[in-house]
XYZ file of C-alpha atoms in Angstrom:
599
model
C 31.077 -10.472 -49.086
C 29.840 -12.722 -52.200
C 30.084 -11.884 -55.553
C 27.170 -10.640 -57.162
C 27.566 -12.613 -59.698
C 27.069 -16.250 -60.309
C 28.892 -16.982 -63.693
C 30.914 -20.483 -62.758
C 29.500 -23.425 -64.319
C 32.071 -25.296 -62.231
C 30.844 -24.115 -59.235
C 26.974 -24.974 -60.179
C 28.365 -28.358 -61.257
C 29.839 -28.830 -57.759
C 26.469 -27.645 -55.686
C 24.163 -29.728 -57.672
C 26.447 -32.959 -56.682
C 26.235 -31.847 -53.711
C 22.230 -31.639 -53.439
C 21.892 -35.027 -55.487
C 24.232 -36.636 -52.643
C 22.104 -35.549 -49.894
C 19.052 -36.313 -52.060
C 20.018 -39.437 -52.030
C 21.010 -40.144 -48.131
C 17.302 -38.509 -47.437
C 15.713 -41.268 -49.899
C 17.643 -44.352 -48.355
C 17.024 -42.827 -44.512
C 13.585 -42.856 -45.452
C 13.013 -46.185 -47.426
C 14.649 -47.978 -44.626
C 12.722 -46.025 -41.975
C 9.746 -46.642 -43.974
C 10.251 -50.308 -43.951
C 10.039 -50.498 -39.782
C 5.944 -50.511 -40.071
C 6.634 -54.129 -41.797
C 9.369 -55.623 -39.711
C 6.587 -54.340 -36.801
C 3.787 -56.132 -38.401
C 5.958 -59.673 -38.798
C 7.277 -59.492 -35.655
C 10.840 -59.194 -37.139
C 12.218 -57.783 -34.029
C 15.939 -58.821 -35.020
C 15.373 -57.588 -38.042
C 14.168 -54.039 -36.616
C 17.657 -54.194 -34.099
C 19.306 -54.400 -37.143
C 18.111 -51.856 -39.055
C 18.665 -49.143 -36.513
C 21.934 -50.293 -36.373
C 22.862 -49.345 -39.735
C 20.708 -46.450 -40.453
C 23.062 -44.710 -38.167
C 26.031 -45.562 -40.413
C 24.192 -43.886 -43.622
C 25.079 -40.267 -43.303
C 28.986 -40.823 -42.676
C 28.679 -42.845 -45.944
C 26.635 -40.683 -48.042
C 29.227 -37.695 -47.298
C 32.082 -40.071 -47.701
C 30.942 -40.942 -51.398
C 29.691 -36.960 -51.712
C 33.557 -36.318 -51.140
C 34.826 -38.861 -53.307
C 32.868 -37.578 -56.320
C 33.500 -33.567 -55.825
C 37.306 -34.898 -55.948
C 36.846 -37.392 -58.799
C 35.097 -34.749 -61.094
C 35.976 -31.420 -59.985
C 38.895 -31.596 -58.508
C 36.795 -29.626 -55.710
C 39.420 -29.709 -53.211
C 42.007 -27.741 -54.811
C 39.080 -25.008 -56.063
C 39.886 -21.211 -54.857
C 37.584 -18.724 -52.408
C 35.949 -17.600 -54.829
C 34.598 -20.859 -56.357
C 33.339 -22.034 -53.198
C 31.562 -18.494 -52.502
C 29.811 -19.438 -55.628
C 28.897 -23.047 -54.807
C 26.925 -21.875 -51.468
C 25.273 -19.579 -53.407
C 23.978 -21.374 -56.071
C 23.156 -24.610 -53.181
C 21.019 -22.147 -51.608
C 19.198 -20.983 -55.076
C 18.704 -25.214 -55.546
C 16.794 -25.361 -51.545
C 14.469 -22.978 -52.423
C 11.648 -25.510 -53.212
C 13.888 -28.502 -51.392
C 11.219 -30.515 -47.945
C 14.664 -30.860 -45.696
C 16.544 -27.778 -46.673
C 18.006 -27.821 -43.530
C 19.358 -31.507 -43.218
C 20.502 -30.673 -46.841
C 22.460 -27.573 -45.358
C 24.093 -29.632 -42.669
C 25.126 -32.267 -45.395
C 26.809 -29.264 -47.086
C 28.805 -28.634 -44.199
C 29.920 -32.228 -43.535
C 31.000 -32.186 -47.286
C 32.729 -28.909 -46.999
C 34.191 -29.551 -43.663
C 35.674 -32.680 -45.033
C 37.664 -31.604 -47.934
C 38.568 -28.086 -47.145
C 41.313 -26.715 -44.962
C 39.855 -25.800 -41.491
C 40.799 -21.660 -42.428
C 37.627 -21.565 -44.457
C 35.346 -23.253 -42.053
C 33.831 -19.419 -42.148
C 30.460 -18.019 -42.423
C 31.188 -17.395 -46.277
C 31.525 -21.110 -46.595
C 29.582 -23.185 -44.244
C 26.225 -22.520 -43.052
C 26.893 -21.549 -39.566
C 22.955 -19.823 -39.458
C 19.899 -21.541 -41.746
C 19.952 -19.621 -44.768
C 16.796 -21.618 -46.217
C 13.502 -21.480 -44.011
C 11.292 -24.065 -42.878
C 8.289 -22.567 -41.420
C 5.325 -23.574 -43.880
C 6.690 -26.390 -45.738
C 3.933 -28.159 -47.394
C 4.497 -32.054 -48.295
C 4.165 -32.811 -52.098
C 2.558 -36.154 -51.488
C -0.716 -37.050 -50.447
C -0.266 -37.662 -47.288
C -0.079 -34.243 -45.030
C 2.528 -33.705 -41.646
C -0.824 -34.835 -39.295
C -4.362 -35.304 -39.952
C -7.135 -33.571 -37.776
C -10.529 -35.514 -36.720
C -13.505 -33.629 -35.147
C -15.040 -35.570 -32.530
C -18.544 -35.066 -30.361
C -18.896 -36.473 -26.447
C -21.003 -38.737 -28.646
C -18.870 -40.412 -31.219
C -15.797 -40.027 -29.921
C -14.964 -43.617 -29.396
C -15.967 -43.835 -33.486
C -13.567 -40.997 -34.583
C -10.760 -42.929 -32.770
C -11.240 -46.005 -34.125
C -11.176 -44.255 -37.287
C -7.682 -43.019 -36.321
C -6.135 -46.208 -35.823
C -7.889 -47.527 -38.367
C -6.263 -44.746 -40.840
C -2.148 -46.349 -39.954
C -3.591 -49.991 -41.773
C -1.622 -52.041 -40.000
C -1.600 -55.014 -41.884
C -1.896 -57.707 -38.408
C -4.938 -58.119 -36.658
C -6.107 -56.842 -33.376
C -6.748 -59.444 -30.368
C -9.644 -56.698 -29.382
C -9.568 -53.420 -30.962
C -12.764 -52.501 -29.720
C -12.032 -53.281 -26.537
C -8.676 -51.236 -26.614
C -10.324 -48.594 -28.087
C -12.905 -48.220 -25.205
C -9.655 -47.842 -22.912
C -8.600 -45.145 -24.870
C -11.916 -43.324 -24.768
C -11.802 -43.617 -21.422
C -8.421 -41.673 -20.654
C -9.336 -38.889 -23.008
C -12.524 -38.561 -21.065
C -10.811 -38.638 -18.331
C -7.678 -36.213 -19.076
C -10.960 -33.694 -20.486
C -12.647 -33.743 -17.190
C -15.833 -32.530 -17.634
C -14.807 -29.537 -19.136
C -17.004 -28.080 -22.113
C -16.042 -28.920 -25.233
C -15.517 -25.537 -27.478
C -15.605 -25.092 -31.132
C -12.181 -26.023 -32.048
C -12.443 -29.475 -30.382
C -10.089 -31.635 -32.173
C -7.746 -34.331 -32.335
C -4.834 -34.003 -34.227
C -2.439 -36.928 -35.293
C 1.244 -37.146 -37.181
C 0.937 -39.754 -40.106
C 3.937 -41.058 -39.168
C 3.905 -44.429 -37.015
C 6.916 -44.002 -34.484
C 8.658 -47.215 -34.356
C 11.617 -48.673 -31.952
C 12.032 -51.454 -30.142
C 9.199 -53.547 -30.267
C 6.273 -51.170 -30.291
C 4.989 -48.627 -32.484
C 3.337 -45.141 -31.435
C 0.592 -43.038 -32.106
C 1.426 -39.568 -31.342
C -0.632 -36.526 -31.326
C -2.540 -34.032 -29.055
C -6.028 -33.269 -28.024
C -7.369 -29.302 -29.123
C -9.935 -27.885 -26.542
C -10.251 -24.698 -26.274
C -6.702 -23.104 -25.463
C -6.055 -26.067 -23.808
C -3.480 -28.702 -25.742
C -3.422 -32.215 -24.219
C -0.382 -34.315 -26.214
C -0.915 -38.162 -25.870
C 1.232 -41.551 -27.587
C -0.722 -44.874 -27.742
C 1.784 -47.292 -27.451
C 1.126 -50.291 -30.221
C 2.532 -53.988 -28.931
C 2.065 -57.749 -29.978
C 0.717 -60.054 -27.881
C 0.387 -63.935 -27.767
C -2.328 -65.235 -27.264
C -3.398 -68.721 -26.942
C -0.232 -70.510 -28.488
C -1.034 -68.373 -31.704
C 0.099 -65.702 -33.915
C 0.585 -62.770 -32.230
C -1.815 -59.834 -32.308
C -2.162 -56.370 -31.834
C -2.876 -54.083 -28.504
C -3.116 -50.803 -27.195
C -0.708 -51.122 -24.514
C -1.244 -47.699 -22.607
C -2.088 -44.053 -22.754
C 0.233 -41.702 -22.328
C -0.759 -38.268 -21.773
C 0.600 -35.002 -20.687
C 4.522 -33.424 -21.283
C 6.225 -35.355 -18.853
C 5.117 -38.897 -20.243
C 6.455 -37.259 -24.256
C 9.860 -36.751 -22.327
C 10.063 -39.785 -21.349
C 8.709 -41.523 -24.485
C 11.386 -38.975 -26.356
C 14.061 -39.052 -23.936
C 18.185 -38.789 -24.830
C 18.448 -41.819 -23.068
C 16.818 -44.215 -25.596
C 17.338 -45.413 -28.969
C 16.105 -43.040 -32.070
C 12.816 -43.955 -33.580
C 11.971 -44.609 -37.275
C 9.606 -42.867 -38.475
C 8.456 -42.127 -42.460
C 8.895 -38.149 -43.010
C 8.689 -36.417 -45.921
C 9.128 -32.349 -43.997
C 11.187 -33.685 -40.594
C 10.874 -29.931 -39.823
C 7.733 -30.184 -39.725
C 7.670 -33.383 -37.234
C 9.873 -31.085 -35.173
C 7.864 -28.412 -35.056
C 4.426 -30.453 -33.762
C 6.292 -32.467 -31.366
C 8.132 -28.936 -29.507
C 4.484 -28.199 -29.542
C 3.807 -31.061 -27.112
C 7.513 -30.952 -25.493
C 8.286 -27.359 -25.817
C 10.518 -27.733 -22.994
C 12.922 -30.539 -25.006
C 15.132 -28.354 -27.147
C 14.778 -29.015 -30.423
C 18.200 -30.418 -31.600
C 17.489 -33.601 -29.154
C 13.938 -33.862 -31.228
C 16.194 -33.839 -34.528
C 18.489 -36.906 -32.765
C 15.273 -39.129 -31.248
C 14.113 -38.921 -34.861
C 17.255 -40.576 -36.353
C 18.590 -37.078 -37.434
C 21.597 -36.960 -36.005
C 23.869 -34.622 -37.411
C 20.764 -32.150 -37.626
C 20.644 -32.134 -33.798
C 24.753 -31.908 -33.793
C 24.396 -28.656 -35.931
C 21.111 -27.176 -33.790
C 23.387 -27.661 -30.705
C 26.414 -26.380 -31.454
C 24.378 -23.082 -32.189
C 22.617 -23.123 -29.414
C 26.083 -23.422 -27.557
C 27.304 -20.853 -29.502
C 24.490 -18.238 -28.500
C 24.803 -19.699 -24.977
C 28.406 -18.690 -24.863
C 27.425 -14.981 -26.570
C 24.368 -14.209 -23.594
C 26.984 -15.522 -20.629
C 30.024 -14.940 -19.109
C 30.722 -18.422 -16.258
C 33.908 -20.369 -17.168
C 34.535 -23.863 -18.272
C 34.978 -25.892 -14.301
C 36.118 -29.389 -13.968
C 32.252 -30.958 -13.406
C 31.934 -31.735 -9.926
C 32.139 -35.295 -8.466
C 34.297 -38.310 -8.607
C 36.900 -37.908 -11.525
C 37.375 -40.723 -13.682
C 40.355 -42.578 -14.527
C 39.746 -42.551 -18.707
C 37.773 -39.563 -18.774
C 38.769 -35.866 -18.088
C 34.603 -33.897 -17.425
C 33.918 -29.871 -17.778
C 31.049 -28.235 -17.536
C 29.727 -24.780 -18.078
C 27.489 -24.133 -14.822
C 25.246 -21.971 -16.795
C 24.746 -24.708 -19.799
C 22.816 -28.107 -18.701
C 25.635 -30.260 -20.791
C 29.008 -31.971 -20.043
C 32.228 -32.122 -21.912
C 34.093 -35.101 -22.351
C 37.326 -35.690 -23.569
C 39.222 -39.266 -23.237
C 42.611 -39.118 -21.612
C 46.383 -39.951 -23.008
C 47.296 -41.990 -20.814
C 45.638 -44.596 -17.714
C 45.720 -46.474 -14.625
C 47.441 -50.046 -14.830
C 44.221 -51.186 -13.570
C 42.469 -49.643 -17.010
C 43.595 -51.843 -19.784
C 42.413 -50.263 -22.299
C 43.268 -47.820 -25.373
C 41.443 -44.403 -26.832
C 40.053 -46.355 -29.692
C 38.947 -48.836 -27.664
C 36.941 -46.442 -25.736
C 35.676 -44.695 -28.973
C 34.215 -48.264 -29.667
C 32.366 -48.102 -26.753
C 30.520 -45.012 -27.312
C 29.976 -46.215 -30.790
C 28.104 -49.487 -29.332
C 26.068 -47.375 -27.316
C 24.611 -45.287 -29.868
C 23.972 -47.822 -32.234
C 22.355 -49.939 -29.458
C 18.717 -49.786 -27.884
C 19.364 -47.201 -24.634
C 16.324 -48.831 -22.965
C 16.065 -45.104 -21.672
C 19.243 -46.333 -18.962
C 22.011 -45.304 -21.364
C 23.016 -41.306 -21.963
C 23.211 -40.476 -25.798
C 26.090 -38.226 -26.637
C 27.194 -35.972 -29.250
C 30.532 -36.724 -30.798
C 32.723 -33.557 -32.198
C 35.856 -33.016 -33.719
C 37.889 -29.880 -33.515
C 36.095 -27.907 -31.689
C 37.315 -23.775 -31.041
C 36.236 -22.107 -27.802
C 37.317 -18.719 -26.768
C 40.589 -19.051 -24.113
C 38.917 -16.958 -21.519
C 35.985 -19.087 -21.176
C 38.185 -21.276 -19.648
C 39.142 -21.286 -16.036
C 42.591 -22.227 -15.637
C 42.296 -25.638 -13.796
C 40.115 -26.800 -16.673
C 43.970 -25.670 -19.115
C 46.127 -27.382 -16.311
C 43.940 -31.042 -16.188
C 44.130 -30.740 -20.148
C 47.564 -29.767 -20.175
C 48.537 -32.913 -17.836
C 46.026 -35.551 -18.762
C 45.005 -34.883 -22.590
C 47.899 -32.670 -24.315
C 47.175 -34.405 -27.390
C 43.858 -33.060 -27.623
C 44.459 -29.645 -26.854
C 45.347 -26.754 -28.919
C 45.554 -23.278 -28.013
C 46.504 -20.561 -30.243
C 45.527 -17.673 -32.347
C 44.750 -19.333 -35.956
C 42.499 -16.203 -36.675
C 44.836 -13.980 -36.429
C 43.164 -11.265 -34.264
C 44.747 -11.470 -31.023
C 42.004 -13.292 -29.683
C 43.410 -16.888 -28.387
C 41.467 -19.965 -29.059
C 41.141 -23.102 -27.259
C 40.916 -26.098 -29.373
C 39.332 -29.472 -28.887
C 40.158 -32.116 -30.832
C 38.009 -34.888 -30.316
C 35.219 -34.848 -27.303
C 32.142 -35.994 -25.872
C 28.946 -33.846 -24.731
C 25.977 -35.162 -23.136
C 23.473 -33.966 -21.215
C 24.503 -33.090 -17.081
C 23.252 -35.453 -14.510
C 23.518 -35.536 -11.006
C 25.838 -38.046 -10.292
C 24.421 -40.600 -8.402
C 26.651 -40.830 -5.728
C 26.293 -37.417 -4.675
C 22.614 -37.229 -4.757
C 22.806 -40.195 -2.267
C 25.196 -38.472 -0.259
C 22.855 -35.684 0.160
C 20.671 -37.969 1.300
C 22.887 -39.147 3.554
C 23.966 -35.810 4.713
C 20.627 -34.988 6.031
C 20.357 -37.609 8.706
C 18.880 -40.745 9.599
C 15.460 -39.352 11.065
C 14.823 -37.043 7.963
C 12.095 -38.533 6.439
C 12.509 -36.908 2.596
C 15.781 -38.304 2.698
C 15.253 -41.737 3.169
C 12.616 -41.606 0.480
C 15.157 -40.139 -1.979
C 17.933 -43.070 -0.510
C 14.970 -45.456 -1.258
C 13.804 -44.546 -4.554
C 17.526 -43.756 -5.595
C 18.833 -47.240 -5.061
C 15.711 -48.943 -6.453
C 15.932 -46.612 -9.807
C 20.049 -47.817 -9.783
C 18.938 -51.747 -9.668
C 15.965 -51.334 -12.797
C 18.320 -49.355 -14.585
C 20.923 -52.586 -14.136
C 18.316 -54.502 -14.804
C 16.986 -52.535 -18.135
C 20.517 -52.710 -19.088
C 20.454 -56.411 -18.277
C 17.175 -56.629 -20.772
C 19.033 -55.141 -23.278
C 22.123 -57.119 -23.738
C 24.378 -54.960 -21.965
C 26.641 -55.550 -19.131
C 27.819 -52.052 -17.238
C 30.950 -52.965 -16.683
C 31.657 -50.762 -13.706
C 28.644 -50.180 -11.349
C 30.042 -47.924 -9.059
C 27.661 -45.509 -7.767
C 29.272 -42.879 -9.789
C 28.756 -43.932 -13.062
C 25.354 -43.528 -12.995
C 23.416 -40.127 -12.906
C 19.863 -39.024 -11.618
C 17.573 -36.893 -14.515
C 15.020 -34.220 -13.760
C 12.394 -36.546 -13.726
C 14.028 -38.767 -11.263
C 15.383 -41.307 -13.475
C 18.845 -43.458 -12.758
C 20.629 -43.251 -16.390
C 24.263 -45.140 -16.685
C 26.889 -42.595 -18.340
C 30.508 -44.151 -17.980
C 31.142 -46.447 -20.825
C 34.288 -47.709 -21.609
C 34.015 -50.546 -19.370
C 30.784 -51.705 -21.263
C 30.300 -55.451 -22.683
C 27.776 -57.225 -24.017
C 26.028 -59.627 -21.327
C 26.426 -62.593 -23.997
C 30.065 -61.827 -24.228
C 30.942 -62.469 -20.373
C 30.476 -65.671 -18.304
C 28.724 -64.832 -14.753
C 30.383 -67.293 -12.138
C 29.776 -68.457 -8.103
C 33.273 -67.679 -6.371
C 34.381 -70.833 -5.516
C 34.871 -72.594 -2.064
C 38.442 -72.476 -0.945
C 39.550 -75.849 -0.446
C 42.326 -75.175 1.898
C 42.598 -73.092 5.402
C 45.760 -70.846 2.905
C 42.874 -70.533 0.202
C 40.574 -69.488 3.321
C 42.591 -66.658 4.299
C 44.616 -65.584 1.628
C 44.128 -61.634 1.015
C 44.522 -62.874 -3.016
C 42.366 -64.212 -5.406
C 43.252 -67.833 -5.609
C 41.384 -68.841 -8.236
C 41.941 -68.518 -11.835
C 39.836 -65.362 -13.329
C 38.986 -65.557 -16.846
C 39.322 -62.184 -18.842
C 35.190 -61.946 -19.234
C 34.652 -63.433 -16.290
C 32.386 -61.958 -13.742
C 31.365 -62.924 -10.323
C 28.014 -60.951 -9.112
C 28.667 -61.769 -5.551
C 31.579 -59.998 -5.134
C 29.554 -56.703 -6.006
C 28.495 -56.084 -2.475
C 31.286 -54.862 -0.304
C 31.578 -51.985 -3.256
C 28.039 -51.291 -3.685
C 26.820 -51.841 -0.209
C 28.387 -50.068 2.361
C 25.799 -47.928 3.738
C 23.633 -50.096 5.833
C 20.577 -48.083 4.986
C 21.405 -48.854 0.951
C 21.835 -52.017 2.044
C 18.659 -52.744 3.312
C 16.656 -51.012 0.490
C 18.842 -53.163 -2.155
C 18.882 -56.624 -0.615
C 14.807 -55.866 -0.397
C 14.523 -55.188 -3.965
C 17.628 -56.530 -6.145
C 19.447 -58.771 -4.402
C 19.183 -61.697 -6.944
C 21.868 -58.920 -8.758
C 24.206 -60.510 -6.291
C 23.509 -63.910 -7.979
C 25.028 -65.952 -11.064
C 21.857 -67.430 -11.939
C 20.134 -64.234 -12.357
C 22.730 -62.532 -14.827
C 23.206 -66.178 -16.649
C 19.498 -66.541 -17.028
C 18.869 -63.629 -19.079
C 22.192 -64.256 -21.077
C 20.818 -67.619 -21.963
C 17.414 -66.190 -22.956
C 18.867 -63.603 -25.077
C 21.557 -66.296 -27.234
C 18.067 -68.265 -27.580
C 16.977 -65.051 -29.535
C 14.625 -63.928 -27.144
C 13.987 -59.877 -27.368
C 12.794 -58.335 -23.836
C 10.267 -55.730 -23.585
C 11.303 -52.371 -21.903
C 8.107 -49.677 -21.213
C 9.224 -46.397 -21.853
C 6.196 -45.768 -19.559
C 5.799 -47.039 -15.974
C 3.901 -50.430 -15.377
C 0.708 -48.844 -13.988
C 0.175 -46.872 -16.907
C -0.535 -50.054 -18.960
C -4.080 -51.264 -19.888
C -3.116 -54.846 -18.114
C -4.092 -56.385 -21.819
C -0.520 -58.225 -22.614
């Protein structure tokens, strides 16, 4: 238990460095995210690429210099139990009026976690439950979490001009008027012509949601009991060999659209909050089936999603009783996969040791997943939670899931009793988690499995193989070269997307030169079972994808219909020269009938 009493200057001294070094990684995360609505309106698309680069970088800094001062001036390090029982108490007295208590409680466990000895990583020290809440936070400024507009079948069209109006985008509109009536339209249309009760309302975040190149309106429609949440998607457009201008590209409406608009397989949005919790809490209100920590991470919060899921894996593993299995399908060569049946995420830890034909190292591979989530996803690309030292009770673990650790990754497992209590621990030291797929291959073969003549199956083959060649192709948009395209490496989501998850063969497309295999010039070159030709380290011939992609005849034929220019040089060399020219590709986060046909 705590003291009662709080009588340590030091230990004041200590939590109020502590709240000005998360006040201060709150007020650079939100200048920077705050500057996105100008990089939008000039266009400075590089620019925006950029800056979502580094904004991931901020927190590890801010906790980094957070550390360094603690140990500069306090020596806080080398401080006893009881000091540090002190310093959460008096950071919780310094919350009580704080707009992202929780972030700032997650910051105090980075700091904590990073200079103390992992024996008090303990309730009494670390905030393993919020101790601050956030329901009812009010923002200070003048501009409130959403504002509310109160339309009539008459003026609606009016009230939602006045709403886009109300962002002040500071370019011009090819037609706003014109977009506008669109927009009408599809809330007319998503009403029906249902009566319109007393609460009819519209309500809107204040926050523009910014990635890529487009911005976002969200918000929802109030009828009645009846909630209808929407996103108007904001692009440029050229027109006429002049600046660009402004459209309203689509409307999105409905829960399944906000998944995909929000989903873990695309880059985090800026967006200017003063109360995130408050964000949260209207968008679950749209998505309440997205769990809330993957809310905190398509926001830019990162580590707040890292700390929501670990407790909700924690209260997963106190309401069940399944084992840790080795995740079913094809196992890969750098990583060793677990799952939890009962728990919709996989576990990921890279190997000791590879293949000859894997020439590569573990920090090589950490790289990899480093470039992924500091790149644009283009909703192709799985986003995955990185932990260290992570304890899980031993007998949650079935004991093929010990042996394949034992054999492939002894380095990163401990098992022990550090607490003491007779109660034996498995530890992880450094792994993956991401959110389970079905891996594409064995989705297919299910297909397969059903026969020929079964006419839902050759749909799913169909619609399978031409999600696998957009999602090449998305990557393809997005400066990023899969590496390994095995059927395998690529999953299929709830909603019937094809999402790449295996990167540590990853490069970017500028980085590797796409080449025609060449004729052989001689009847040995003709029939030689080897390669004759010299192969450049980053050199990649698209041709040769086929007999490894294509065996199926009914794949085949569905592929060659839709992507077979994937088989070609040209095709992966024109888009590489496009994007060294500077060129930045679109990629919908909405399908391509959903769009107004304006750009």
């Amino acid at each position: 238990m705590f003291p009662q009493r709080l009588d340590s200057p030091l230990a004041y001294d200590i939590a109020k460095a502590m709240v000005d070094g998360f006040n201060r990684h709150y007020r650079l995360f939100r200048t920077e995210s705050a500057r996105a609505k100008h990089r939008f309106e000039v266009a400075d698309w590089h620019g925006q690429q950029r800056a979502q680069r580094e904004r991931i970088e901020f927190y590890d800094l801010r906790v980094r210099e957070c550390s360094t001062r603690l140990e500069r001036e306090f020596k806080a390090g080398e401080q006893g139990m009881d000091v540090w029982q002190q310093v959460k108490l008096h950071y919780i007295g310094l919350l009580v009026d704080h707009r992202q208590p929780e972030l700032a409680e997650t910051f105090f466990n980075s700091v904590t976690t990073k200079m103390l000895h992992r024996s008090y990583f303990q309730n009494d020290f670390i905030f393993v439950r919020p101790a601050v809440s956030t329901e009812y936070l009010e923002a200070a400024e003048k501009r409130p979490t959403y504002r509310a507009y109160y339309p009539t079948r008459a003026n609606l069209g009016a009230v939602l001009l006045q709403m886009v109006q109300d962002f002040d985008l500071q370019r011009a509109f090819a037609d706003l008027a014109r977009d506008i009536g669109h927009v009408e339209s599809a809330v007319r249309q998503q009403l029906g012509e249902v009566t319109l009760r007393a609460n009819f309302q519209i309500q809107v975040l204040t926050g523009l949601f910014f990635r890529n190149k487009g911005a976002y309106i969200c918000g929802k429609v109030i009828n009645g009991f009846q909630e209808h949440p929407f996103a108007l998607p904001i692009l440029h457009v050229q027109l006429h060999n002049a600046d660009s201008k402004l459209v309203i590209d689509a409307a999105l409406f409905g829960e399944d659209d906000m998944l995909l608009l929000f989903s873990f397989a695309r880059a985090y949005f800026m967006v200017d909050m003063e109360i995130p919790s408050a964000y949260v809490q209207f968008l679950r209100s749209m998505m309440p089936r997205k769990p809330r920590n993957e809310i905190y991470n398509a926001l830019g919060l990162a580590k707040q999603g890292k700390t929501l899921f670990y407790r909700d894996l924690l209260l997963h593993q106190r309401h069940s009783t399944d084992q840790f299995r080795i995740a079913p399908g094809i196992k890969g060569m750098v990583m060793l996969v677990f799952d939890m049946p009962s728990f919709p995420y996989v576990f990921k830890v890279i190997k000791d040791f590879f293949p000859p034909q894997k020439d590569t190292t573990r920090e090589q591979v950490k790289a990899k997943y480093l470039l992924v989530k500091q790149h644009d996803r283009v909703g192709r690309m799985a986003d995955t939670l990185e932990y260290s030292e992570v304890a899980f009770p031993r007998e949650r673990f079935s004991d093929a899931v010990i042996a394949e650790l034992e054999k492939f990754a002894p380095s990163q497992l401990e098992i022990s009793d550090r607490d003491g209590d007779g109660q034996m621990e498995v530890v992880i030291k450094h792994c993956y988690i991401e959110r389970r797929m079905i891996p594409l291959n064995i989705y297919l073969q299910e297909a397969f499995d059903a026969g020929p003549d079964d006419r839902r199956a050759r749909a799913q083959i169909e619609r399978s193989v031409v999600e696998y060649g957009n999602a090449i192709k998305d990557l393809v948009a997005a400066n990023i070269f899969p590496g390994d395209m095995l059927w395998k490496n690529f999953g299929v989501t709830r909603n019937g997307k094809v999402v790449f998850y295996d990167y540590d063969e990853i490069e970017y497309l500028t980085d590797c030169n796409f080449r025609t295999v060449p004729q052989p010039r001689t009847e040995e070159e003709e029939m030689s079972g080897e390669i004759w030709y010299r192969v450049g380290p980053k050199d990649v011939f698209p041709e040769t994808f086929g007999p490894f992609l294509l065996g199926n005849p009914l794949v085949r034929e569905v592929f060659m219909r839709h992507h077979a220019d994937l088989l070609e040089a040209g095709f992966w060399q024109v888009h590489k020269e496009r994007i060294q020219a500077g060129y930045v590709h679109d990629v919908f986060p909405y399908e391509q009938d959903k769009r107004f046909g304006i750009g």
